[in-house]
CSV table of C-alpha atoms and ligand atoms in Angstrom, one decimal:
chain,number,residue,atom,x,y,z
W,955,MET,CA,106.6,116.4,84.5
W,956,SER,CA,105.5,119.1,82.3
W,957,GLU,CA,102.4,120.2,83.9
W,958,TRP,CA,105.2,120.9,86.9
W,959,THR,CA,106.4,124.5,85.7
W,960,SER,CA,108.2,125.6,88.3
W,961,PHE,CA,108.6,125.1,92.7
W,962,PRO,CA,108.1,126.7,96.1
W,963,GLU,CA,111.4,127.5,96.6
W,964,ILE,CA,112.7,126.3,100.5
W,965,VAL,CA,114.9,128.7,101.9
W,966,SER,CA,114.5,127.9,106.1
W,967,ALA,CA,112.3,125.9,108.1
W,968,LYS,CA,111.4,126.1,111.8
W,969,GLY,CA,109.4,124.0,113.7
W,970,MET,CA,106.6,122.5,111.6
W,971,TRP,CA,107.0,125.1,109.3
W,972,LEU,CA,108.6,125.6,105.7
W,973,TYR,CA,109.7,129.2,104.4
W,974,ASP,CA,110.0,129.8,100.7
W,975,SER,CA,112.4,132.5,98.9
W,976,LYS,CA,109.1,134.8,98.1
W,977,GLY,CA,108.1,135.6,102.3
W,978,GLY,CA,105.1,132.3,102.1
W,979,LYS,CA,104.9,129.7,104.6
W,980,MET,CA,103.2,126.0,104.8
W,981,LEU,CA,103.0,123.5,107.2
W,982,ASP,CA,104.5,120.7,106.9
W,983,GLY,CA,102.2,118.2,107.2
W,984,VAL,CA,104.3,115.3,105.2
W,985,ALA,CA,106.9,115.3,107.7
W,986,SER,CA,109.4,115.6,104.5
W,987,MET,CA,108.6,112.9,103.0
W,988,TRP,CA,107.7,111.0,106.5
W,989,CYS,CA,111.0,111.0,108.1
W,990,ASN,CA,110.9,114.5,110.4
W,991,VAL,CA,110.2,113.9,114.5
W,992,TRP,CA,111.0,116.9,116.1
W,993,GLY,CA,110.1,119.9,113.8
W,994,HIS,CA,112.4,121.7,111.4
W,995,SER,CA,115.8,123.6,113.6
W,996,LYS,CA,115.9,121.6,116.4
W,997,SER,CA,118.6,123.0,118.4
W,998,GLU,CA,119.7,119.4,120.5
W,999,LEU,CA,120.4,117.7,117.2
W,1000,VAL,CA,121.7,120.9,114.7
W,1001,SER,CA,124.8,121.3,117.6
W,1002,GLU,CA,125.0,117.5,117.6
W,1003,ILE,CA,125.7,117.8,114.0
W,1004,ILE,CA,128.3,120.5,114.1
W,1005,LYS,CA,129.9,118.5,117.4
W,1006,GLN,CA,130.4,115.6,115.9
W,1007,THR,CA,130.8,117.8,112.2
W,1008,LYS,CA,134.2,119.4,114.1
W,1009,ILE,CA,135.7,115.8,115.5
W,1010,LEU,CA,135.0,113.3,112.5
W,1011,GLN,CA,133.1,113.7,109.3
W,1012,HIS,CA,133.2,110.9,107.7
W,1013,THR,CA,135.9,107.6,108.1
W,1014,PRO,CA,133.7,104.0,106.4
W,1015,LEU,CA,133.5,100.9,108.3
W,1016,PHE,CA,135.9,99.7,106.0
W,1017,ASN,CA,138.6,97.6,108.3
W,1018,LEU,CA,138.0,100.4,110.9
W,1019,THR,CA,135.2,101.6,113.5
W,1020,HIS,CA,134.4,104.8,115.7
W,1021,PRO,CA,132.3,105.8,118.9
W,1022,SER,CA,129.5,106.8,117.4
W,1023,ALA,CA,128.2,104.1,115.0
W,1024,GLU,CA,129.9,101.7,117.9
W,1025,LYS,CA,127.0,103.6,120.9
W,1026,LEU,CA,124.4,104.2,117.7
W,1027,SER,CA,124.5,99.7,117.7
W,1028,LYS,CA,124.5,99.4,121.5
W,1029,LYS,CA,122.0,101.7,121.8
W,1030,LEU,CA,119.8,99.9,118.8
W,1031,LEU,CA,120.6,96.3,119.6
W,1032,GLN,CA,119.1,98.2,123.2
W,1033,LEU,CA,115.8,98.6,122.0
W,1034,ASN,CA,115.9,95.6,119.5
W,1035,PRO,CA,116.7,92.8,122.4
W,1036,LYS,CA,116.4,90.0,120.6
W,1037,MET,CA,118.9,91.3,117.9
W,1038,LYS,CA,122.7,90.9,117.5
W,1039,SER,CA,123.8,92.8,115.1
W,1040,VAL,CA,123.4,96.5,113.1
W,1041,PHE,CA,124.5,96.9,109.2
W,1042,PHE,CA,124.1,100.8,108.6
W,1043,SER,CA,123.6,102.2,105.0
W,1044,ASP,CA,122.5,105.9,103.3
W,1045,ASN,CA,118.7,105.4,103.5
W,1046,GLY,CA,116.1,103.1,103.4
W,1047,SER,CA,116.1,101.4,100.5
W,1048,THR,CA,119.6,100.3,100.7
W,1049,ALA,CA,118.5,98.9,104.2
W,1050,MET,CA,116.2,97.0,102.7
W,1051,GLU,CA,118.7,95.8,99.7
W,1052,ILE,CA,120.4,94.4,102.1
W,1053,ALA,CA,117.7,92.7,104.5
W,1054,ILE,CA,116.8,91.0,101.3
W,1055,LYS,CA,120.9,90.0,100.4
W,1056,ILE,CA,121.4,88.8,104.1
W,1057,ALA,CA,117.9,86.5,103.9
W,1058,LEU,CA,118.9,85.6,101.0
W,1059,GLN,CA,123.0,84.3,101.6
W,1060,TYR,CA,121.7,83.0,105.2
W,1061,TRP,CA,120.2,79.4,103.4
W,1062,ARG,CA,123.5,79.0,101.5
W,1063,ASN,CA,125.8,80.6,104.3
W,1064,VAL,CA,123.9,77.0,105.9
W,1065,GLY,CA,124.2,74.9,103.0
W,1066,GLU,CA,120.0,74.7,102.0
W,1067,ASN,CA,120.7,75.9,98.2
W,1068,LYS,CA,116.5,75.1,97.6
W,1069,LYS,CA,115.3,78.0,99.6
W,1070,THR,CA,115.7,81.2,97.3
W,1071,ASN,CA,112.1,82.9,96.8
W,1072,VAL,CA,111.1,85.4,98.3
W,1073,ALA,CA,107.3,86.3,100.0
W,1074,THR,CA,105.3,89.4,100.2
W,1075,LEU,CA,102.4,90.9,100.7
W,1076,GLU,CA,100.7,92.8,97.2
W,1077,ASN,CA,100.6,96.3,97.2
W,1078,GLY,CA,104.1,96.6,99.3
W,1079,TYR,CA,107.1,99.1,99.1
W,1080,HIS,CA,110.2,98.8,100.2
W,1081,GLY,CA,111.9,101.5,98.3
W,1082,ASP,CA,112.5,102.6,94.6
W,1083,THR,CA,116.2,100.1,94.0
W,1084,PHE,CA,115.7,96.9,91.9
W,1085,GLY,CA,116.1,94.8,94.5
W,1086,ALA,CA,113.1,96.4,96.4
W,1087,MET,CA,110.6,96.8,93.2
W,1088,SER,CA,111.0,93.3,92.8
W,1089,VAL,CA,109.9,93.1,96.5
W,1090,GLY,CA,107.5,95.5,96.8
W,1091,TYR,CA,106.0,95.3,93.6
W,1092,VAL,CA,103.5,98.8,93.2
W,1093,PRO,CA,102.1,97.9,89.9
W,1094,GLU,CA,102.3,102.1,89.2
W,1095,PHE,CA,105.4,103.0,90.2
W,1096,PHE,CA,107.2,100.2,88.9
W,1097,SER,CA,105.1,97.9,85.9
W,1098,LYS,CA,108.4,100.3,83.3
W,1099,PHE,CA,111.1,98.2,84.8
W,1100,ARG,CA,108.4,94.4,85.4
W,1101,SER,CA,110.7,92.3,83.0
W,1102,LYS,CA,114.0,93.4,85.3
W,1103,LEU,CA,112.7,92.8,88.3
W,1104,PHE,CA,112.7,89.2,90.2
W,1105,SER,CA,109.8,87.8,90.6
W,1106,THR,CA,108.4,87.0,94.3
W,1107,ILE,CA,105.4,84.8,95.7
W,1108,GLN,CA,102.6,87.7,96.3
W,1109,PHE,CA,99.6,87.3,98.9
W,1110,PRO,CA,96.6,89.4,99.3
W,1111,VAL,CA,96.6,91.9,102.4
W,1112,PRO,CA,93.9,92.6,104.2
W,1113,ARG,CA,92.1,95.5,103.3
W,1114,THR,CA,88.2,96.4,102.8
W,1115,VAL,CA,87.7,94.6,99.4
W,1116,ILE,CA,84.3,94.3,97.5
W,1117,ILE,CA,82.8,91.0,97.0
W,1118,GLY,CA,80.4,89.9,93.8
W,1119,SER,CA,78.1,92.0,93.7
W,1120,ASN,CA,78.0,94.5,96.1
W,1121,THR,CA,78.8,92.4,99.8
W,1122,LYS,CA,82.1,94.8,101.5
W,1123,LYS,CA,84.3,92.3,103.8
W,1124,SER,CA,85.6,94.5,106.1
W,1125,SER,CA,90.2,94.5,106.4
W,1126,LYS,CA,89.2,92.0,109.3
W,1127,GLU,CA,87.4,89.5,107.8
W,1128,TYR,CA,89.4,89.9,105.0
W,1129,ALA,CA,92.2,89.4,107.2
W,1130,GLU,CA,91.7,85.0,107.6
W,1131,TYR,CA,91.2,84.6,103.9
W,1132,CYS,CA,94.5,86.0,103.3
W,1133,LEU,CA,96.6,84.0,106.8
W,1134,SER,CA,94.6,80.8,105.1
W,1135,LYS,CA,96.3,81.2,101.5
W,1136,ILE,CA,100.0,82.4,103.6
W,1137,GLU,CA,99.7,79.4,105.7
W,1138,ASP,CA,98.6,76.4,103.1
W,1139,LYS,CA,101.2,78.2,100.2
W,1140,LEU,CA,104.1,78.4,103.6
W,1141,GLU,CA,103.5,74.5,104.4
W,1142,LYS,CA,103.9,72.9,101.1
W,1143,ASP,CA,106.8,75.7,99.5
W,1144,ASN,CA,109.9,74.8,100.8
W,1145,SER,CA,111.8,76.8,98.3
W,1146,ILE,CA,110.7,80.5,100.6
W,1147,ALA,CA,113.8,81.8,102.3
W,1148,ALA,CA,112.3,84.8,103.7
W,1149,PHE,CA,108.8,86.7,104.4
W,1150,VAL,CA,109.1,90.6,103.6
W,1151,MET,CA,107.0,93.0,105.1
W,1152,GLU,CA,105.7,96.4,106.4
W,1153,SER,CA,105.9,96.1,110.2
W,1154,GLY,CA,102.4,97.7,111.7
W,1155,ALA,CA,101.0,99.3,107.8
W,1156,GLN,CA,101.6,99.9,104.5
W,1157,MET,CA,102.1,103.2,104.0
W,1158,ALA,CA,103.1,103.9,100.3
W,1159,GLY,CA,100.1,101.1,99.5
W,1160,GLY,CA,97.7,103.8,101.0
W,1161,VAL,CA,97.7,104.0,104.5
W,1162,ILE,CA,96.5,100.1,104.8
W,1163,ILE,CA,96.7,99.4,108.6
W,1164,TYR,CA,96.8,95.4,109.2
W,1165,PRO,CA,94.5,94.0,111.7
W,1166,LYS,CA,95.0,93.0,115.1
W,1167,ASN,CA,97.4,89.8,114.8
W,1168,PHE,CA,97.7,89.7,111.2
W,1169,GLN,CA,101.4,90.3,111.8
W,1170,LYS,CA,102.1,88.3,114.6
W,1171,ARG,CA,100.1,85.5,112.3
W,1172,ILE,CA,102.7,85.5,109.6
W,1173,SER,CA,105.2,85.7,112.0
W,1174,GLN,CA,104.1,82.4,113.8
W,1175,ILE,CA,103.1,80.8,110.5
W,1176,CYS,CA,107.6,81.7,109.2
W,1177,LYS,CA,109.2,80.3,112.5
W,1178,LYS,CA,107.1,77.3,111.8
W,1179,ASN,CA,107.7,76.8,108.4
W,1180,ASP,CA,111.2,77.6,108.9
W,1181,VAL,CA,110.8,81.1,106.6
W,1182,LEU,CA,113.1,84.2,107.8
W,1183,PHE,CA,110.7,86.9,108.6
W,1184,VAL,CA,111.6,90.0,107.7
W,1185,LEU,CA,110.1,93.8,108.6
W,1186,ASP,CA,110.7,96.8,106.9
W,1187,GLU,CA,110.1,99.5,109.3
W,1188,ILE,CA,111.3,102.0,107.9
W,1189,ALA,CA,107.9,104.4,107.7
W,1190,THR,CA,106.8,103.0,110.8
W,1191,GLY,CA,109.1,102.8,113.4
W,1192,PHE,CA,110.3,105.7,115.9
W,1193,GLY,CA,106.6,106.1,117.0
W,1194,ARG,CA,104.7,107.2,113.4
W,1195,LEU,CA,102.1,104.5,114.3
W,1196,GLY,CA,102.1,105.5,118.3
W,1197,SER,CA,105.2,102.9,119.2
W,1198,MET,CA,108.5,103.3,119.3
W,1199,ILE,CA,109.4,99.4,118.1
W,1200,GLU,CA,106.2,98.6,115.9
W,1201,TYR,CA,106.6,95.1,115.8
W,1202,GLN,CA,106.6,94.5,119.2
W,1203,SER,CA,103.5,96.0,120.1
W,1204,GLN,CA,102.3,93.3,117.5
W,1205,ASN,CA,103.5,91.1,119.3
W,1206,SER,CA,105.7,89.7,116.6
W,1207,THR,CA,109.1,89.2,116.2
W,1208,PRO,CA,111.7,89.2,112.8
W,1209,ASP,CA,114.9,87.2,112.2
W,1210,ILE,CA,115.4,91.1,110.1
W,1211,VAL,CA,114.4,94.5,110.5
W,1212,SER,CA,115.2,97.2,108.9
W,1213,PHE,CA,115.0,101.4,110.0
W,1214,GLY,CA,115.0,104.4,108.1
W,1215,LYS,CA,113.7,107.3,108.0
W,1216,MET,CA,112.9,109.3,111.4
W,1217,LEU,CA,115.9,107.1,113.1
W,1218,THR,CA,118.0,110.7,112.7
W,1219,GLY,CA,114.9,112.9,113.3
W,1220,GLY,CA,115.1,113.7,110.0
W,1221,TYR,CA,118.2,115.8,109.2
W,1222,GLN,CA,120.1,113.2,107.7
W,1223,THR,CA,120.1,110.1,105.3
W,1224,PHE,CA,120.7,107.3,107.0
W,1225,ALA,CA,120.0,103.7,108.3
W,1226,ALA,CA,120.0,100.6,109.5
W,1227,THR,CA,119.7,97.0,109.6
W,1228,LEU,CA,119.5,94.5,112.4
W,1229,THR,CA,119.5,90.3,112.3
W,1230,THR,CA,119.4,88.3,115.0
W,1231,LYS,CA,122.2,86.2,116.2
W,1232,LYS,CA,121.3,83.3,114.6
W,1233,ILE,CA,122.0,84.8,110.8
W,1234,ASN,CA,124.9,86.9,112.4
W,1235,ASP,CA,126.6,83.9,113.3
W,1236,SER,CA,125.6,82.2,110.2
W,1237,PHE,CA,128.5,85.3,108.1
W,1238,LEU,CA,130.9,83.8,110.6
W,1239,GLY,CA,133.8,81.6,109.3
W,1240,GLU,CA,137.3,81.4,107.6
W,1241,PHE,CA,138.0,83.7,104.5
W,1242,SER,CA,138.3,81.3,102.9
W,1243,GLN,CA,134.5,80.3,103.0
W,1244,PHE,CA,133.3,82.9,101.8
W,1245,LYS,CA,130.1,83.6,104.7
W,1246,HIS,CA,130.9,87.3,104.4
W,1247,LEU,CA,128.4,89.2,103.1
W,1248,PHE,CA,129.6,91.5,100.1
W,1249,HIS,CA,128.0,94.9,100.5
W,1250,GLY,CA,129.2,98.1,101.6
W,1251,HIS,CA,128.6,101.7,100.9
W,1252,THR,CA,131.1,104.3,101.0
W,1253,TYR,CA,129.4,106.2,103.7
W,1254,THR,CA,127.8,103.3,105.8
W,1255,GLY,CA,128.2,104.4,109.6
W,1256,ASN,CA,128.4,108.2,108.5
W,1257,PRO,CA,129.8,109.4,111.5
W,1258,THR,CA,127.5,112.0,111.6
W,1259,ALA,CA,124.7,110.6,111.1
W,1260,ALA,CA,125.1,108.1,113.8
W,1261,ALA,CA,125.7,111.0,116.2
W,1262,LEU,CA,123.1,112.6,115.4
W,1263,SER,CA,120.4,109.3,115.4
W,1264,LEU,CA,121.8,109.3,118.8
W,1265,LYS,CA,121.1,111.9,120.5
W,1266,ASN,CA,117.8,112.0,118.3
W,1267,LEU,CA,117.0,108.7,120.4
W,1268,GLU,CA,117.7,110.2,123.2
W,1269,LEU,CA,115.3,112.3,122.9
W,1270,TYR,CA,112.8,110.2,122.2
W,1271,LYS,CA,113.2,109.5,125.9
W,1272,LYS,CA,114.1,112.7,127.5
W,1273,TYR,CA,110.9,114.9,126.0
W,1274,HIS,CA,108.6,111.2,126.8
W,1275,LEU,CA,107.7,111.2,122.7
W,1276,ILE,CA,105.9,108.4,122.9
W,1277,GLU,CA,103.4,109.1,125.9
W,1278,LYS,CA,102.9,112.3,124.1
W,1279,ILE,CA,101.9,110.9,120.6
W,1280,GLN,CA,99.4,108.9,122.0
W,1281,LYS,CA,97.7,112.0,123.2
W,1282,THR,CA,98.1,114.1,120.3
W,1283,SER,CA,96.9,111.4,118.1
W,1284,LYS,CA,93.3,111.6,119.5
W,1285,ILE,CA,93.1,115.2,117.9
W,1286,PHE,CA,93.0,112.6,114.5
W,1287,LYS,CA,90.3,110.2,115.8
W,1288,ASP,CA,88.1,113.1,117.9
W,1289,ARG,CA,88.0,115.4,114.2
W,1290,LEU,CA,87.3,112.5,112.1
W,1291,ASP,CA,83.5,113.0,111.3
W,1292,ASP,CA,84.5,116.7,110.4
W,1293,ILE,CA,86.3,115.1,107.6
W,1294,SER,CA,84.8,112.5,106.8
W,1295,ASN,CA,81.2,114.2,106.1
W,1296,LEU,CA,82.6,116.1,103.4
W,1297,ASP,CA,81.6,115.4,99.6
W,1298,LEU,CA,85.3,114.1,97.9
W,1299,VAL,CA,85.6,111.7,101.2
W,1300,GLY,CA,85.7,108.4,101.1
W,1301,GLU,CA,86.9,106.0,103.1
W,1302,ILE,CA,89.9,107.0,106.1
W,1303,ARG,CA,92.5,104.9,107.8
W,1304,HIS,CA,94.2,106.3,111.0
W,1305,GLN,CA,96.8,105.2,113.6
W,1306,GLY,CA,99.1,107.6,116.0
W,1307,MET,CA,100.3,109.8,113.6
W,1308,VAL,CA,99.5,109.2,110.0
W,1309,MET,CA,96.2,109.7,108.8
W,1310,GLY,CA,95.2,108.4,104.7
W,1311,ILE,CA,92.1,110.0,103.7
W,1312,GLU,CA,90.9,108.4,100.1
W,1313,LEU,CA,89.2,111.1,97.5
W,1314,VAL,CA,86.4,109.5,96.2
W,1315,GLN,CA,84.1,110.7,92.8
W,1316,ASN,CA,81.2,109.3,95.2
W,1317,LYS,CA,80.9,108.4,98.1
W,1318,ASN,CA,78.3,105.4,97.5
W,1319,SER,CA,80.7,103.9,94.5
W,1320,ASN,CA,83.9,104.5,96.5
W,1321,LYS,CA,85.4,105.5,92.4
W,1322,PRO,CA,88.3,107.3,93.5
W,1323,LEU,CA,88.6,110.8,92.0
W,1324,SER,CA,90.6,111.5,89.4
W,1325,SER,CA,91.0,114.4,87.4
W,1326,ASN,CA,93.7,115.1,84.1
W,1327,ILE,CA,95.9,116.6,85.8
W,1328,SER,CA,97.3,114.0,89.1
W,1329,ILE,CA,95.4,114.7,92.4
W,1330,ASN,CA,98.8,115.5,93.6
W,1331,LYS,CA,99.1,118.8,92.1
W,1332,LEU,CA,95.7,119.8,92.5
W,1333,VAL,CA,96.0,119.3,96.1
W,1334,PHE,CA,99.1,120.7,96.6
W,1335,GLU,CA,98.0,124.0,95.1
W,1336,GLU,CA,94.7,123.8,97.0
W,1337,GLY,CA,96.7,123.5,100.6
W,1338,ARG,CA,99.2,126.2,99.9
W,1339,LYS,CA,96.5,128.3,99.6
W,1340,HIS,CA,95.1,126.9,103.3
W,1341,GLN,CA,99.5,127.4,104.2
W,1342,ILE,CA,99.1,122.9,104.0
W,1343,TYR,CA,102.2,121.3,102.5
W,1344,PHE,CA,100.6,118.1,101.2
W,1345,ARG,CA,102.0,115.6,98.6
W,1346,THR,CA,98.9,113.0,98.2
W,1347,LEU,CA,99.9,108.9,97.0
W,1348,GLY,CA,97.6,108.3,94.1
W,1349,ASN,CA,94.1,109.6,95.3
W,1350,ILE,CA,94.9,109.5,99.0
W,1351,ILE,CA,95.8,112.6,100.7
W,1352,MET,CA,98.3,111.7,103.1
W,1353,LEU,CA,98.8,112.9,106.7
W,1354,VAL,CA,102.0,112.5,108.3
W,1355,PRO,CA,103.2,115.4,110.6
W,1356,PRO,CA,106.4,115.7,112.7
W,1357,LEU,CA,106.1,113.6,115.3
W,1358,ASP,CA,106.3,116.6,117.9
W,1359,ILE,CA,104.2,118.8,116.4
W,1360,SER,CA,101.3,120.5,119.4
W,1361,GLN,CA,97.9,120.1,119.2
W,1362,LYS,CA,97.4,123.3,118.0
W,1363,ASP,CA,99.4,122.1,115.1
W,1364,LEU,CA,97.5,119.6,114.6
W,1365,ASN,CA,94.2,121.3,114.7
W,1366,PHE,CA,96.0,123.9,112.1
W,1367,LEU,CA,96.7,121.0,109.7
W,1368,ILE,CA,93.4,119.4,110.2
W,1369,ASP,CA,91.4,122.4,109.7
W,1370,GLY,CA,93.4,122.7,106.9
W,1371,THR,CA,93.1,120.0,104.9
W,1372,ILE,CA,89.0,120.6,105.4
W,1373,SER,CA,89.1,123.4,103.9
W,1374,THR,CA,91.6,122.2,100.4
W,1375,ILE,CA,89.1,119.7,99.9
W,1376,LYS,CA,86.4,121.9,99.8
W,1377,SER,CA,87.8,124.3,97.5
W,1378,LEU,CA,88.4,121.3,95.6
W,1379,SER,CA,84.8,120.9,95.8
W,1380,ARG,CA,84.7,123.1,94.2
W,1381,LYS,CA,87.2,123.6,92.0
W,1382,LEU,CA,86.2,120.1,90.0
C,2319,PLP,C1,108.7,101.2,103.9
C,2319,PLP,C2,109.3,101.8,103.1
C,2319,PLP,N1,110.4,100.7,102.9
C,2319,PLP,C3,111.2,101.7,102.2
C,2319,PLP,C4,111.0,102.8,101.7
C,2319,PLP,C5,112.7,103.4,100.8
C,2319,PLP,O1,113.3,104.6,101.8
C,2319,PLP,P1,114.3,105.6,101.2
C,2319,PLP,O2,113.1,106.2,101.3
C,2319,PLP,O3,114.7,106.4,102.0
C,2319,PLP,O4,115.0,104.7,100.5
C,2319,PLP,C6,110.7,103.3,102.0
C,2319,PLP,C7,110.1,105.1,101.9
C,2319,PLP,O5,108.7,105.8,101.7
C,2319,PLP,C8,109.3,103.0,102.8
C,2319,PLP,O6,108.2,103.8,103.4
């Protein structure tokens, strides 16, 4: 941490731009940690916060309910017609903790005590709390806590792999191998309670986009083997990959699914975990049966965040945002060669409104770029000179703009990325 001596102080933001206390500005290439939908200071959302805050700031969902939580639940269930119930929480990590607890408790509630294990994909990320770290184990992030995490059964994820000395397998070719491993294990091992994975792509794992039908096949394998299928749409739901509900476009059916980040448009912290009727009903019973879920957060279902989320979801429809994203995201594709021709650039992965650009030492070896200060800091500082806010993940530059970015601003982001990579080449 000592390599950072100071940080730009952001004092205001409007549209795609962040303004600092020294008069500088940067385009928000990170969508403020992948959650911003409309850009900053969107008037309809700001007004909704003010409107709701004047009426009811907070009452919990303990013994009570309120109109914003009720309306938002209805809206979420409309968008997810195979789901029956909604559990609100404060952030993505808690939404995943809840998903994991519900999945594990479900089997106790229905009298099945053997199913206690969780299966996951390698390289996944579901948040920084202990349950989420266990399920989404990324060694670089979590190795210091390894002995305190619960163990999971991990399967490889389809990505470009080098086998033997030089044979390259594409993500699509490797997918069959990954699926066969999953199928074999789930057929043999009846201790597996749930299979937990990100929906559509692994974002924090470096924009690993699943090949077609990969998610659908896992969903089918889970159904066939009586394993709950738990999806994490926190980073990919609500349009990041180009679909409103990502699992629907993947033709897969979860038993439990979590949303967060873009749910409020990126203005407040909020998340939701949805379950099917089968799961929901297993938690019903007499008080003495103790089938209910002992889980609640102080700010569960906060009225301002709920009203804001509802308004945000209404705006998707009003402004045809998903259709717009599908058009805007073509720019990423059109500009792919401009980026991949650069010296330091290895594999590029792109879908919808996200692009991951691997920085490498050498295009042929594909060895990750390294330096004695963090790549994140280097890219951040160079990017700032070109008025772009970057946050890399290891050696991967993540382009994750607010979804409603204009074509002009997206081209500005890509031009700034190219200039940043070029100046990095000169510097290293
Ligand atoms: C897929 C996924 N799940 C869960 C989380 C955790 O969300 P939060 O940071 O809101 O706790 C993240 C955060 O990046 C994520 O990308």
